[in-house]
Short mmCIF file of C-alpha atoms and ligand atoms in Angstrom, two decimals:
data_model
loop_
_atom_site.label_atom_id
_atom_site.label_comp_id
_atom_site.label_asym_id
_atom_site.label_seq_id
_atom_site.Cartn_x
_atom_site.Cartn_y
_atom_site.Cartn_z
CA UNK A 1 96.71 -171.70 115.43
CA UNK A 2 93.21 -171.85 113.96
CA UNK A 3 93.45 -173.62 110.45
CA UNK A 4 90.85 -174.73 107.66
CA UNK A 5 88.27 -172.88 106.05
CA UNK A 6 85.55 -174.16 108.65
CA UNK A 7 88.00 -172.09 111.75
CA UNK A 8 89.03 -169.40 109.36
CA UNK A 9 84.96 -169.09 108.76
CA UNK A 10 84.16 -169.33 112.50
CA UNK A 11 86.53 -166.80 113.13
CA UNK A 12 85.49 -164.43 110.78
CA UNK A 13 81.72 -164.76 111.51
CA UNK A 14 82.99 -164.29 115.57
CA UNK A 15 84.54 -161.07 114.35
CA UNK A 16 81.78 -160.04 113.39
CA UNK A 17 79.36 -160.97 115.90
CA UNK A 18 81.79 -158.76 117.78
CA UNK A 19 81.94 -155.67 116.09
CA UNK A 20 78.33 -155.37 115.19
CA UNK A 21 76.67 -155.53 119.12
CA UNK A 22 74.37 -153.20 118.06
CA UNK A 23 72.97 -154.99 114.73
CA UNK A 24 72.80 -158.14 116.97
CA UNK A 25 70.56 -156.04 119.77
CA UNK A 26 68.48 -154.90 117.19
CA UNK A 27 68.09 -158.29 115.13
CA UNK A 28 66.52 -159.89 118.45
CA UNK A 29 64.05 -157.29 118.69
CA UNK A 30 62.77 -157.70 115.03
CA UNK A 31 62.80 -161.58 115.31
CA UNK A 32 60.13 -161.32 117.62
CA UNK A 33 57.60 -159.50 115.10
CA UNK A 34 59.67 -160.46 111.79
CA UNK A 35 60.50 -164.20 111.29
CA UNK A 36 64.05 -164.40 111.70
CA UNK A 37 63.82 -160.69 112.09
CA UNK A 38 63.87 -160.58 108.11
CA UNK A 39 61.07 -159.35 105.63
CA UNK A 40 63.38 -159.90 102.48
CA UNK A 41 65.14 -163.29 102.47
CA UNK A 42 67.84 -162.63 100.29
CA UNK A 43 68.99 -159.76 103.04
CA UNK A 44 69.65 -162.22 105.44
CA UNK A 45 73.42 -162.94 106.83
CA UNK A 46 74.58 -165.39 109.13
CA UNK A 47 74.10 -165.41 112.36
CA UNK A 48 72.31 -161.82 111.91
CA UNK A 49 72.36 -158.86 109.38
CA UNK A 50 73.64 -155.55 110.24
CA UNK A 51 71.32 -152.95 110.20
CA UNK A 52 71.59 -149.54 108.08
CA UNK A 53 71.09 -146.19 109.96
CA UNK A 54 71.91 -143.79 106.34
CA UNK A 55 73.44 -143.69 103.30
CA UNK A 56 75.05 -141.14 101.51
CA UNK A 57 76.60 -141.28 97.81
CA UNK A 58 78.09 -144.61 98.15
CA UNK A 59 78.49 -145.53 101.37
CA UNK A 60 76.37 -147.36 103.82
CA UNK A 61 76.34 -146.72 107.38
CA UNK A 62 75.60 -148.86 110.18
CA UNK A 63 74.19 -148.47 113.20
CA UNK A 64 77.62 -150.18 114.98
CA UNK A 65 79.51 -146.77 113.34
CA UNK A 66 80.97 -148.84 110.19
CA UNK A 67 80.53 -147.67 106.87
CA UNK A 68 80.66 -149.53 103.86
CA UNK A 69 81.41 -148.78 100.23
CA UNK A 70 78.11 -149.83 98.80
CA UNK A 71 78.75 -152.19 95.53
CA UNK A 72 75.30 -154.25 95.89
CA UNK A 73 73.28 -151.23 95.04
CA UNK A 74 70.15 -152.33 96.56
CA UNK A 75 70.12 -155.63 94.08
CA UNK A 76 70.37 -153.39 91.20
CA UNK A 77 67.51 -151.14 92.12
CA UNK A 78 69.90 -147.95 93.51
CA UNK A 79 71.80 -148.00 90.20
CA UNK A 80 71.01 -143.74 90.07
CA UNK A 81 72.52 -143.47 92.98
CA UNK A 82 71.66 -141.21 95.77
CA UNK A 83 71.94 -137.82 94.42
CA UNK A 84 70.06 -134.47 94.60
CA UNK A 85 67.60 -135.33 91.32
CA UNK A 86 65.55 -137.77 92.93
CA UNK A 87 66.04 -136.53 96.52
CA UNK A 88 64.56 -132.89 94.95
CA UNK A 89 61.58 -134.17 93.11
CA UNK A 90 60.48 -136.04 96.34
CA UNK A 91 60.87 -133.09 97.82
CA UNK A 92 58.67 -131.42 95.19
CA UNK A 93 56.21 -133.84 95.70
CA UNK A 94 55.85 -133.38 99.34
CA UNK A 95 55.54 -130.02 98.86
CA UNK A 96 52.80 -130.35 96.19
CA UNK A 97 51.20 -132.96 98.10
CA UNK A 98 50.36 -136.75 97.05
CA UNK A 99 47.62 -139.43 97.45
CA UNK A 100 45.59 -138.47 94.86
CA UNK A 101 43.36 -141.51 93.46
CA UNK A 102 43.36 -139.40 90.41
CA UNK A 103 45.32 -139.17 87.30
CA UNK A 104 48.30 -136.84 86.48
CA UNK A 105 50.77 -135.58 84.23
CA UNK A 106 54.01 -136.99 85.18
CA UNK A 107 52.98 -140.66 84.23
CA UNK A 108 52.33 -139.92 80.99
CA UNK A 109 55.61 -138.42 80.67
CA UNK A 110 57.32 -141.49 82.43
CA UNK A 111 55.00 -143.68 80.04
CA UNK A 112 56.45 -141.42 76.62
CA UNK A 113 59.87 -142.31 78.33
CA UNK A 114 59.62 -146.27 78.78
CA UNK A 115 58.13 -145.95 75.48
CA UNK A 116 60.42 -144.00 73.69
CA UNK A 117 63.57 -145.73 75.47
CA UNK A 118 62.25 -149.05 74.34
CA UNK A 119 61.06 -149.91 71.22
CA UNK A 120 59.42 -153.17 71.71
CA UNK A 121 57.36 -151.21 73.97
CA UNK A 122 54.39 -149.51 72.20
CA UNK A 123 52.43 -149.21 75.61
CA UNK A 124 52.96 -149.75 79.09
CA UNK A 125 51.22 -150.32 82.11
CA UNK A 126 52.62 -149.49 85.95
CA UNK A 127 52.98 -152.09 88.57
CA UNK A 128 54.51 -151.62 92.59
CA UNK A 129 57.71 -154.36 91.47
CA UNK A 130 58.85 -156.44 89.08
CA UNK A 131 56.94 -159.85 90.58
CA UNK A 132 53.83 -157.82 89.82
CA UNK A 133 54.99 -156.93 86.48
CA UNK A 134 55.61 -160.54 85.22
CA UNK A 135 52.57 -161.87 86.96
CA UNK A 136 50.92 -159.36 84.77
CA UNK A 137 52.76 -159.99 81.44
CA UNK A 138 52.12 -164.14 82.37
CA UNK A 139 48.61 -163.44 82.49
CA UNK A 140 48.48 -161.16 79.39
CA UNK A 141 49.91 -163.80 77.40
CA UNK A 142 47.66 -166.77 78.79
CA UNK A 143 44.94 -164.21 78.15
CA UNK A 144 45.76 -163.28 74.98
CA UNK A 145 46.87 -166.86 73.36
CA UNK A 146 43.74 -168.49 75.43
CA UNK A 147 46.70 -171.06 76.25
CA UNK A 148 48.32 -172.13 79.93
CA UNK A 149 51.43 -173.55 79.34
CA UNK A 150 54.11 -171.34 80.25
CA UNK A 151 58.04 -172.08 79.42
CA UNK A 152 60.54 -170.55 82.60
CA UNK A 153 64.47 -171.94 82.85
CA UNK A 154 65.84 -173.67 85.89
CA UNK A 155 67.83 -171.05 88.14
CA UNK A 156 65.08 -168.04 86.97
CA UNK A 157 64.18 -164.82 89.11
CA UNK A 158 61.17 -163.40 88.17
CA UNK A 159 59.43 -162.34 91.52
CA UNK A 160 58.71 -163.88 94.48
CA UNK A 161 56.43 -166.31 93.56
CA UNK A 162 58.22 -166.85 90.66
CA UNK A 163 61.33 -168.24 91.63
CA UNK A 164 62.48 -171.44 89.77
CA UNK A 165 65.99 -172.20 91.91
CA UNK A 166 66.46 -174.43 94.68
CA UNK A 167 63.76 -174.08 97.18
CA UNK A 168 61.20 -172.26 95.35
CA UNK A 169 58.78 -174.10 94.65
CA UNK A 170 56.13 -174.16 97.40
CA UNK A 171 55.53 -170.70 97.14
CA UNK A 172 55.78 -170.65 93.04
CA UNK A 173 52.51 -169.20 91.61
CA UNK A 174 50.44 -172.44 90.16
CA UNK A 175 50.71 -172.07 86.75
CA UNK A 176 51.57 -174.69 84.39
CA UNK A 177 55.06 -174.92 84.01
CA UNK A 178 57.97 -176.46 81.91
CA UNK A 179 61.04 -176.00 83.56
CA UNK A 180 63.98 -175.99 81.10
CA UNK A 181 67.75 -175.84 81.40
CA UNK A 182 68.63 -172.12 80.36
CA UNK A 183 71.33 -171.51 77.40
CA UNK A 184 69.74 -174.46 76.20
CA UNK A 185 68.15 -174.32 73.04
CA UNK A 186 68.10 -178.10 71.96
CA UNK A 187 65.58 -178.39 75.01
CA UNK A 188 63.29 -175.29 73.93
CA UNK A 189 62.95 -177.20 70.49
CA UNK A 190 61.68 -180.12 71.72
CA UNK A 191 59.42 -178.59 74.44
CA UNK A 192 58.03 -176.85 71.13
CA UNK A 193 58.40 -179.97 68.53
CA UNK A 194 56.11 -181.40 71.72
CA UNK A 195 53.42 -179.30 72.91
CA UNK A 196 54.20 -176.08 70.86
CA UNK A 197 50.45 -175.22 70.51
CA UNK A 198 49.87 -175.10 74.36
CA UNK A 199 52.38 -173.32 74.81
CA UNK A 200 51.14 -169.36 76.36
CA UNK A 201 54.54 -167.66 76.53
CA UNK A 202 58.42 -167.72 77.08
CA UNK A 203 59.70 -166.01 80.31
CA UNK A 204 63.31 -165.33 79.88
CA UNK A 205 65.93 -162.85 81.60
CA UNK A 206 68.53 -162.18 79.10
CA UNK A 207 71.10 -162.66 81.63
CA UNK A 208 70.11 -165.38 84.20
CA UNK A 209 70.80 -162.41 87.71
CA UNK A 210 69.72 -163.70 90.79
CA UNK A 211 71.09 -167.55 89.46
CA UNK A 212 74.37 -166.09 88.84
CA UNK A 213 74.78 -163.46 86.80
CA UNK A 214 75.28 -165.60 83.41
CA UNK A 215 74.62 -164.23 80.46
CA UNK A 216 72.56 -165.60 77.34
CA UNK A 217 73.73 -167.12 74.84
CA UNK A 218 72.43 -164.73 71.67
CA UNK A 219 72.00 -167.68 70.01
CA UNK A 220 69.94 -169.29 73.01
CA UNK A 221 67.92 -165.55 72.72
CA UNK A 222 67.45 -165.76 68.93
CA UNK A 223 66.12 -169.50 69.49
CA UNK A 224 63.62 -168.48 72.04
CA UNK A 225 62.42 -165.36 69.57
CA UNK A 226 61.91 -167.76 66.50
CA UNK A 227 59.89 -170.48 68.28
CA UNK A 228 57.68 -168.35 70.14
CA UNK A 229 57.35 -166.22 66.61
CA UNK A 230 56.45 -169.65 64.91
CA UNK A 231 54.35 -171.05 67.19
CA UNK A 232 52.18 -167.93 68.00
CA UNK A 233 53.21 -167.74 71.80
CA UNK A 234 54.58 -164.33 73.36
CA UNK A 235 58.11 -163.49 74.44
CA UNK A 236 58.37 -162.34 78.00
CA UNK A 237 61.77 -160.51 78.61
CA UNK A 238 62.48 -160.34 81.96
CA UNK A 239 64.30 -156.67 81.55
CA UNK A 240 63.78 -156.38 85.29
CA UNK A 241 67.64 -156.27 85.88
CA UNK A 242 69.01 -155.83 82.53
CA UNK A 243 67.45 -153.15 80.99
CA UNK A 244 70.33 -150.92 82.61
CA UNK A 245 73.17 -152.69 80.06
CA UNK A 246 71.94 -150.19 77.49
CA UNK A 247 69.61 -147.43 77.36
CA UNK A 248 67.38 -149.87 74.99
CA UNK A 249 68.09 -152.32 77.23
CA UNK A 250 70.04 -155.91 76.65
CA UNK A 251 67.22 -156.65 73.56
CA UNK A 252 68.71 -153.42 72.31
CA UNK A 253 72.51 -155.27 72.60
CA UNK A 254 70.93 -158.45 71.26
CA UNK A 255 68.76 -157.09 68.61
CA UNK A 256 65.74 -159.02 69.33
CA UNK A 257 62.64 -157.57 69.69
CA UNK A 258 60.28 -159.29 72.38
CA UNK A 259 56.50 -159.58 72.48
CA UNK A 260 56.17 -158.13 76.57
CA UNK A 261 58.62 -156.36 78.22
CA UNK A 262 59.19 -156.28 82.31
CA UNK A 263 60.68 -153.78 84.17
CA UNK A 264 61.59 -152.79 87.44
CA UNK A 265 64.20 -151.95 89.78
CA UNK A 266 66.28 -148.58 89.26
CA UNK A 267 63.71 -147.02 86.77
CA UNK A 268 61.94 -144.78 89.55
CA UNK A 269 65.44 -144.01 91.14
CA UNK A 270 65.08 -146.53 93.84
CA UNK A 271 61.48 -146.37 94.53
CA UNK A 272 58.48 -148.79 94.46
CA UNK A 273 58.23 -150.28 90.68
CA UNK A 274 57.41 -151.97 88.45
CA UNK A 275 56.43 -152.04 84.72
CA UNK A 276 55.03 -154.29 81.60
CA UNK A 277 54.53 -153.77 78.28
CA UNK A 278 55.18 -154.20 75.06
CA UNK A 279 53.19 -154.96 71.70
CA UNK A 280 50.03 -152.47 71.33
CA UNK A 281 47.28 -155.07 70.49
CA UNK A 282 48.67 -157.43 73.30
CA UNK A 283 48.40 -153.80 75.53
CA UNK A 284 45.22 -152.38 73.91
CA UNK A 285 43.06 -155.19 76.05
CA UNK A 286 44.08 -152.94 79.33
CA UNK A 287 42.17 -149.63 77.56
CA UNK A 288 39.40 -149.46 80.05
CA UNK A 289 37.33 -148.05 77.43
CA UNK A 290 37.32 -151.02 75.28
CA UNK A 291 35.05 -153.75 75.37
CA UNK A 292 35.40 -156.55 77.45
CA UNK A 293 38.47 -154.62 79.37
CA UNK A 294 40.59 -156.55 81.24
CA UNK A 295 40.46 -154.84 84.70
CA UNK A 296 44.10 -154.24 86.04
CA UNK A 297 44.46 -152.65 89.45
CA UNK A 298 46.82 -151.63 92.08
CA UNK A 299 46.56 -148.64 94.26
CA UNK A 300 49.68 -147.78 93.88
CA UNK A 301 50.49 -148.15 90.56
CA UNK A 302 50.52 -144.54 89.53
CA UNK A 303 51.51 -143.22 93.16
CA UNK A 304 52.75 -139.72 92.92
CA UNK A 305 56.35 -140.26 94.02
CA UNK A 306 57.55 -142.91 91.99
CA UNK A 307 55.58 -141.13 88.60
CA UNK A 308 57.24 -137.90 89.37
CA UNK A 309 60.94 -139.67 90.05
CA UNK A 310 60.69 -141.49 87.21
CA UNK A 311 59.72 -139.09 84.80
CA UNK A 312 62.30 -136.52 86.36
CA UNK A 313 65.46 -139.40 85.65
CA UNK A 314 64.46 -140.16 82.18
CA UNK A 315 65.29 -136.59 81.04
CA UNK A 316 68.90 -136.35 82.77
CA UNK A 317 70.51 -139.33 84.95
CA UNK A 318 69.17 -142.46 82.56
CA UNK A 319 70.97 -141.48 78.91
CA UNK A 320 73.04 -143.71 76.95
CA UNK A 321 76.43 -142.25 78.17
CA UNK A 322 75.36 -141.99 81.88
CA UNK A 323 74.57 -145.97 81.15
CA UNK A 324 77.69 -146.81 78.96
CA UNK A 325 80.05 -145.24 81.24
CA UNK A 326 78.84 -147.43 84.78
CA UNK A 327 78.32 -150.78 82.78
CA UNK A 328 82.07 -150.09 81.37
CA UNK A 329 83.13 -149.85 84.63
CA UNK A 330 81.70 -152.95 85.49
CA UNK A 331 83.31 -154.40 82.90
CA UNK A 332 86.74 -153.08 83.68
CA UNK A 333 85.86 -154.52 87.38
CA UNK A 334 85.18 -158.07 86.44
CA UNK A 335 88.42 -158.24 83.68
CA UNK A 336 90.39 -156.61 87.19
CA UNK A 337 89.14 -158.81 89.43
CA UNK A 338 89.45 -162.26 86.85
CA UNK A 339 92.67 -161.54 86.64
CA UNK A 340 93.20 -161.24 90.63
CA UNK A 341 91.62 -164.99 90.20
CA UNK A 342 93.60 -166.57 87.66
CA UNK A 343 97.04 -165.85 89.18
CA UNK A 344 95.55 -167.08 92.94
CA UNK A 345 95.21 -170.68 93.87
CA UNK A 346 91.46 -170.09 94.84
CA UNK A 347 88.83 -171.35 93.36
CA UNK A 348 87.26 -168.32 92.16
CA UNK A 349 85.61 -166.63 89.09
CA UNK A 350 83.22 -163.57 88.46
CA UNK A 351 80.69 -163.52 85.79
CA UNK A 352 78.01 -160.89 84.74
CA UNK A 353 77.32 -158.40 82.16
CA UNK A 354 78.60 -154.58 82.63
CA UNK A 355 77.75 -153.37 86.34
CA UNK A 356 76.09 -156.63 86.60
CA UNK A 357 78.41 -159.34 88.27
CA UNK A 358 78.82 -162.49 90.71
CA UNK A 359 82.01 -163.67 92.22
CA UNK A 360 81.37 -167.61 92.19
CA UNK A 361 83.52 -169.82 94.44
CA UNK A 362 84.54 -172.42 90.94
CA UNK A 363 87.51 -171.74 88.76
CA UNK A 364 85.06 -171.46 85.76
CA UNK A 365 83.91 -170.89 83.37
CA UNK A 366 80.68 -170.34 84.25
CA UNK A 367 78.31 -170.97 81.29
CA UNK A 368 75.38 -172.53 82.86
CA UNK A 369 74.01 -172.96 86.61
CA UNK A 370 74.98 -176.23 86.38
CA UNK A 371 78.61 -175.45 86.41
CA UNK A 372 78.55 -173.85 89.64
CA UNK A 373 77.59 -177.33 91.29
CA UNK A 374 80.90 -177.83 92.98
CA UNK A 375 80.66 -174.18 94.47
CA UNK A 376 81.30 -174.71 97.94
CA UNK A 377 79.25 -171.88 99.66
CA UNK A 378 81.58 -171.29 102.42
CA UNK A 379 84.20 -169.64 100.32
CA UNK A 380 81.09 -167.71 99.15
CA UNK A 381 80.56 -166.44 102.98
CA UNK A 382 84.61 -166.29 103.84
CA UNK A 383 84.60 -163.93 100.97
CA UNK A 384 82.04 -161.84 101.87
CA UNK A 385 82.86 -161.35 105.58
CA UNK A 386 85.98 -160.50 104.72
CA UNK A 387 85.44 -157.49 102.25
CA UNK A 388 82.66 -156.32 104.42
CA UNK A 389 85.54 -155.99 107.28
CA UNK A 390 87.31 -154.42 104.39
CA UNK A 391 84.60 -152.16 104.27
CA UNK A 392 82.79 -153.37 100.92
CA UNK A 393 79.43 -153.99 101.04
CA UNK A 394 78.22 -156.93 98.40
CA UNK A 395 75.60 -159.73 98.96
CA UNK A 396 76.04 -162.53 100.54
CA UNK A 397 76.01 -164.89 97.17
CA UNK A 398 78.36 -162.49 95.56
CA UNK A 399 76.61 -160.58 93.81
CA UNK A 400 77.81 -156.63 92.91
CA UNK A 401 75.10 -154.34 91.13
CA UNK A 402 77.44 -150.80 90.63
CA UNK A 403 75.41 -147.62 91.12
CA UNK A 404 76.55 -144.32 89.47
CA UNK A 405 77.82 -142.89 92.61
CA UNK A 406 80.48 -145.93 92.84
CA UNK A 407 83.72 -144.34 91.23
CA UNK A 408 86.86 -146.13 89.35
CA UNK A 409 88.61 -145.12 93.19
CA UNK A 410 85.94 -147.65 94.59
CA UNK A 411 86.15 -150.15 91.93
CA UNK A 412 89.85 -149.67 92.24
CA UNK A 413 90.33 -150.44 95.86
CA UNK A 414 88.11 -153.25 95.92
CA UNK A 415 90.18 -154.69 93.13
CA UNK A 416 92.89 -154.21 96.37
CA UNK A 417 91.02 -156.13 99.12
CA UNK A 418 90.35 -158.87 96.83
CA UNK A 419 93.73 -159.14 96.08
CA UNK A 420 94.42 -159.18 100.02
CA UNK A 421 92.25 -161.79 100.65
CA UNK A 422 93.24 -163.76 97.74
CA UNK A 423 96.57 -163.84 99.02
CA UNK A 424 95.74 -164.45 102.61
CA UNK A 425 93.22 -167.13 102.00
CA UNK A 426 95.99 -168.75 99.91
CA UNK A 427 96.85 -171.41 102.26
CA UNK A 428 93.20 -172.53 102.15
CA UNK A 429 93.26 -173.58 98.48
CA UNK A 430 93.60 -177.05 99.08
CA UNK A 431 90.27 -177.28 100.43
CA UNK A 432 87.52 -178.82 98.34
CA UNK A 433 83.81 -179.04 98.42
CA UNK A 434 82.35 -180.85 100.95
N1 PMP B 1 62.89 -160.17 87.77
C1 PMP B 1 64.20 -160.12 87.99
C2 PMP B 1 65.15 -160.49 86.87
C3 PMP B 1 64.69 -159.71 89.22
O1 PMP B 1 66.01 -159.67 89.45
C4 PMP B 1 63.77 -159.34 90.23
C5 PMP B 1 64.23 -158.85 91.59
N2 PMP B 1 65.43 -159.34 92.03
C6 PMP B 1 62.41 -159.41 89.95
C7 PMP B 1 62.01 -159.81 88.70
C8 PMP B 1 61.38 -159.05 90.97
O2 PMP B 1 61.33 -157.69 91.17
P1 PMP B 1 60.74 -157.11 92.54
O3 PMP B 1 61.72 -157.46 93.62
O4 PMP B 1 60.60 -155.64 92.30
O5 PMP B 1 59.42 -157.77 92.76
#
C-alpha cells in the first residue's frame, strides 16, 4: 500500500494524467508555440492543465468529457455569471456592428455607472485590465505629486508587472519602490516619519487576493488614508478584486474614501477591462481639451463590446442585493468549510472576504502572509486534485471566487467533498512541512 503525502500526491497527479489524455495531447501541441503551452501563469497545473471546450451556468467542460462545478470564476472576473444579459448585448453588438475608432453612447452610460456606484470616483477613464489600470493610476499620482516614490506591501497583486510576491521581481515595472509588510501600520509610519515628502502614492488592495485572500485590517486602511492625507500623496485602492464585496465596493464597507480608484475584472461581465479613477482634479489632467493634456491611449479602451456589456449589467445583474446575496454565500461557505477544518486533524484554514476565499494548508489564523510560511504546498495540490476528481473546479493555490450562477446546492456539496477528503486524508496529518 502506497502511504505518505508524497505517494498519495503521485497517485493522484497519475490519476489524472490518466483521465485527461486529451488535455495532455493538446498541452504538447501548445508547448511548442506557447512556453510551457501556457499564456497565463497562474493557469498552469502540474504536469499539464486541462483544457476547456464550453461552459454553461456553472459548469466547466473539458475536452476529456468531465465537467466541473466552476467555483474559481475566472479569478473573480466571471462573478455575473454566464447568463443571457451579457450573452444578448454581444449579440446586439454583432448585429449593430463594432470597430468603430469613434465615440459612442454606451460608455458614457458605463462611465455615469462607475461613477454613480462609486463615490470616490468623480471621473473615470477605461483601460483593457486591471495592470493597465494601476500603471495608469501610478503614473497619475507621480504625475500629479511631481514625486517617484511609490509605497506597495509584500505579497501585492496589482498586474503583471506589478507583482510584489515571491518571484516577481524581474519583470516588476522600475519604479521606485518601498516594499512594506501589509496589515502593518507601524512600518507605513516610519516609511512616512522617513521620506514622507517623496513619497508619490500608496497602492493598496483592501484585501491582500492573489497573496491569500487576507483581509485589511480597517485600522491598517484608516492608517494608510491619514498619512497619505497628511503628507499630500494619493491613495491608490486596488478595487480590482474587491469592489464586488459591496456595490460601493470594500471602501464603501470600510468607509474610507481613496484618492484613485482601480477596477477590473467582472465589471464588463467577463470581458476585456479595466478602469481608474477617482478625484476630478487628479482626472481633469486626462481632458484632452485642456492644456498640457496628458495623452492616454489604448485602442481598445472604449471597444464596443465591453462598453455595451458593461453599461447593460450596471442597470440589472450588478445591484446591491444581487451583490449581498453571492458575497453572503461566500460567507456561509468559508464558516461551512472552517468548521469542516477545525474538527479534522489537517492542517487547514480558509480565509477571504464574502465570495472571496483561499483554503491555506496552516491551521491559522491567517492574519498576515507571513503566517502562511509553514504552508506546505503539497497539501495545497493534494487538495486540489482531489476536488477537481470530485468535480470542483478551484485554483491551484486555493483560491474560490463564487459567480452568481454558483447556487447554495453547489456551495453545499462542496462543503461534502471537503468533508470526504478531510476524512480520507486523515491518516496523513502527521505529516509536516518539509
Ligand atoms: N489587481 C488585482 C487586485 C488583481 O487581482 C488583478 C488580477 N488578478 C489585477 C490587479 C490585474 O488585473 P488584470 O489581470 O486584468 O490585468
Amino acid at each position: 500500500m502506497t502511504e505518505g503525502l508524497d505517494a498519495e500526491l503521485a497517485a493522484a497527479r497519475q490519476r489524472y494524467v490518466d483521465a485527461h489524455p486529451c488535455s495532455r495531447q493538446l498541452a504538447e501541441r501548445a508547448g511548442k508555440v506557447l512556453p510551457g503551452g501556457n499564456t497565463r501563469s497562474v493557469l498552469h497545473i502540474e504536469p499539464f492543465a486541462f483544457r476547456v471546450v464550453g461552459a454553461d451556468g456553472a459548469i466547466l467542460h473539458d475536452a476529456d468529457g468531465h465537467h466541473y462545478v466552476d467555483l474559481l470564476g475566472d479569478y473573480s472576473a466571471g462573478l455575473l455569471g454566464r447568463g443571457e444579459l451579457v450573452a444578448g448585448t454581444i449579440r446586439g453588438v454583432l448585429d449593430r456592428g463594432w470597430s468603430y475608432g469613434a465615440m459612442s453612447e454606451p460608455e458614457t452610460a458605463f462611465a455615469e455607472a462607475v461613477v454613480a456606484r462609486f463615490p470616490s470616483i468623480e471621473q473615470v477613464r477605461f483601460t483593457n485590465s486591471g495592470s493597465e489600470a494601476n500603471i495608469m493610476a501610478l503614473l497619475t499620482a507621480r504625475y500629479a505629486t511631481g514625486r517617484a516614490r511609490i509605497v506597495v506591501f509584500a505579497h501585492g497583486y496589482h498586474g503583471g508587472p506589478l507583482y510584489f510576491g515571491p518571484g516577481g521581481e524581474p519583470l516588476q515595472l522600475p519604479f521606485d519602490w518601498i516594499v512594506l509588510p501589509y496589515n502593518d501600520e507601524v512600518a507605513v509610519a516610519e516609511a512616512f516619519a522617513d521620506h514622507g515628502d517623496r513619497i508619490a502614492a500608496v497602492l493598496v488592495e483592501p484585501m491582500l487576493g492573489s497573496g491569500g485572500c487576507i483581509p485589511g485590517d480597517p485600522a491598517f486602511l484608516a492608517t494608510l488614508r491619514s498619512l497619505t492625507s497628511r503628507h499630500g500623496a494619493v491613495l491608490v485602492f486596488d478595487e480590482v478584486m474587491t469592489s464586488r464585496l459591496a456595490f460601493g465596493g470594500a471602501q464603501e464597507l470600510l468607509g474610507l474614501a481613496p484618492d484613485l480608484t482601480t477596477l477590473g475584472k467582472y465589471l464588463a461581465g467577463g470581458l476585456s477591462f479595466g478602469a481608474f479613477g477617482g478625484r476630478r482634479e487628479l482626472m481633469a489632467a486626462y481632458d484632452p481639451a485642456s492644456a498640457n493634456a496628458l495623452m492616454h491611449g489604448g485602442t481598445f479602451n472604449n471597444n464596443a463590446f465591453t462598453m455595451a456589456v458593461g453599461a447593460a449589467v450596471h442597470d440589472s445583474l450588478i445591484d446591491a442585493a444581487g451583490l449581498s446575496a453571492v458575497n453572503e454565500r461566500g460567507d456561509r461557505l468559508r464558516t461551512g468549510l472552517n468548521a469542516r477544518f477545525e474538527s479534522s486533524p489537517l492542517p487547514f484554514t480558509a480565509t477571504g472576504w464574502g465570495s472571496l476565499m483561499n483554503i491555506h494548508p496552516v491551521p491559522g489564523p491567517v492574519r498576515s502572509p507571513a503566517d502562511l510560511g509553514d504552508a506546505d504546498p503539497r497539501w495545497r495540490q493534494l487538495l486540489f486534485h482531489d476536488l477537481l476528481e470530485a468535480g470542483f473546479y478551484l485554483a491551484p493555490r486555493g483560491y474560490l471566487a463564487l459567480t452568481m450562477d454558483v447556487s447554495d446546492d453547489d456551495t453545499g456539496r462542496l462543503l461534502e467533498a471537503v468533508e470526504d477528503f478531510c476524512i480520507r486524508r486523515a491518516r496523513l496529518a502527521h505529516e509536516r512541512a518539509k
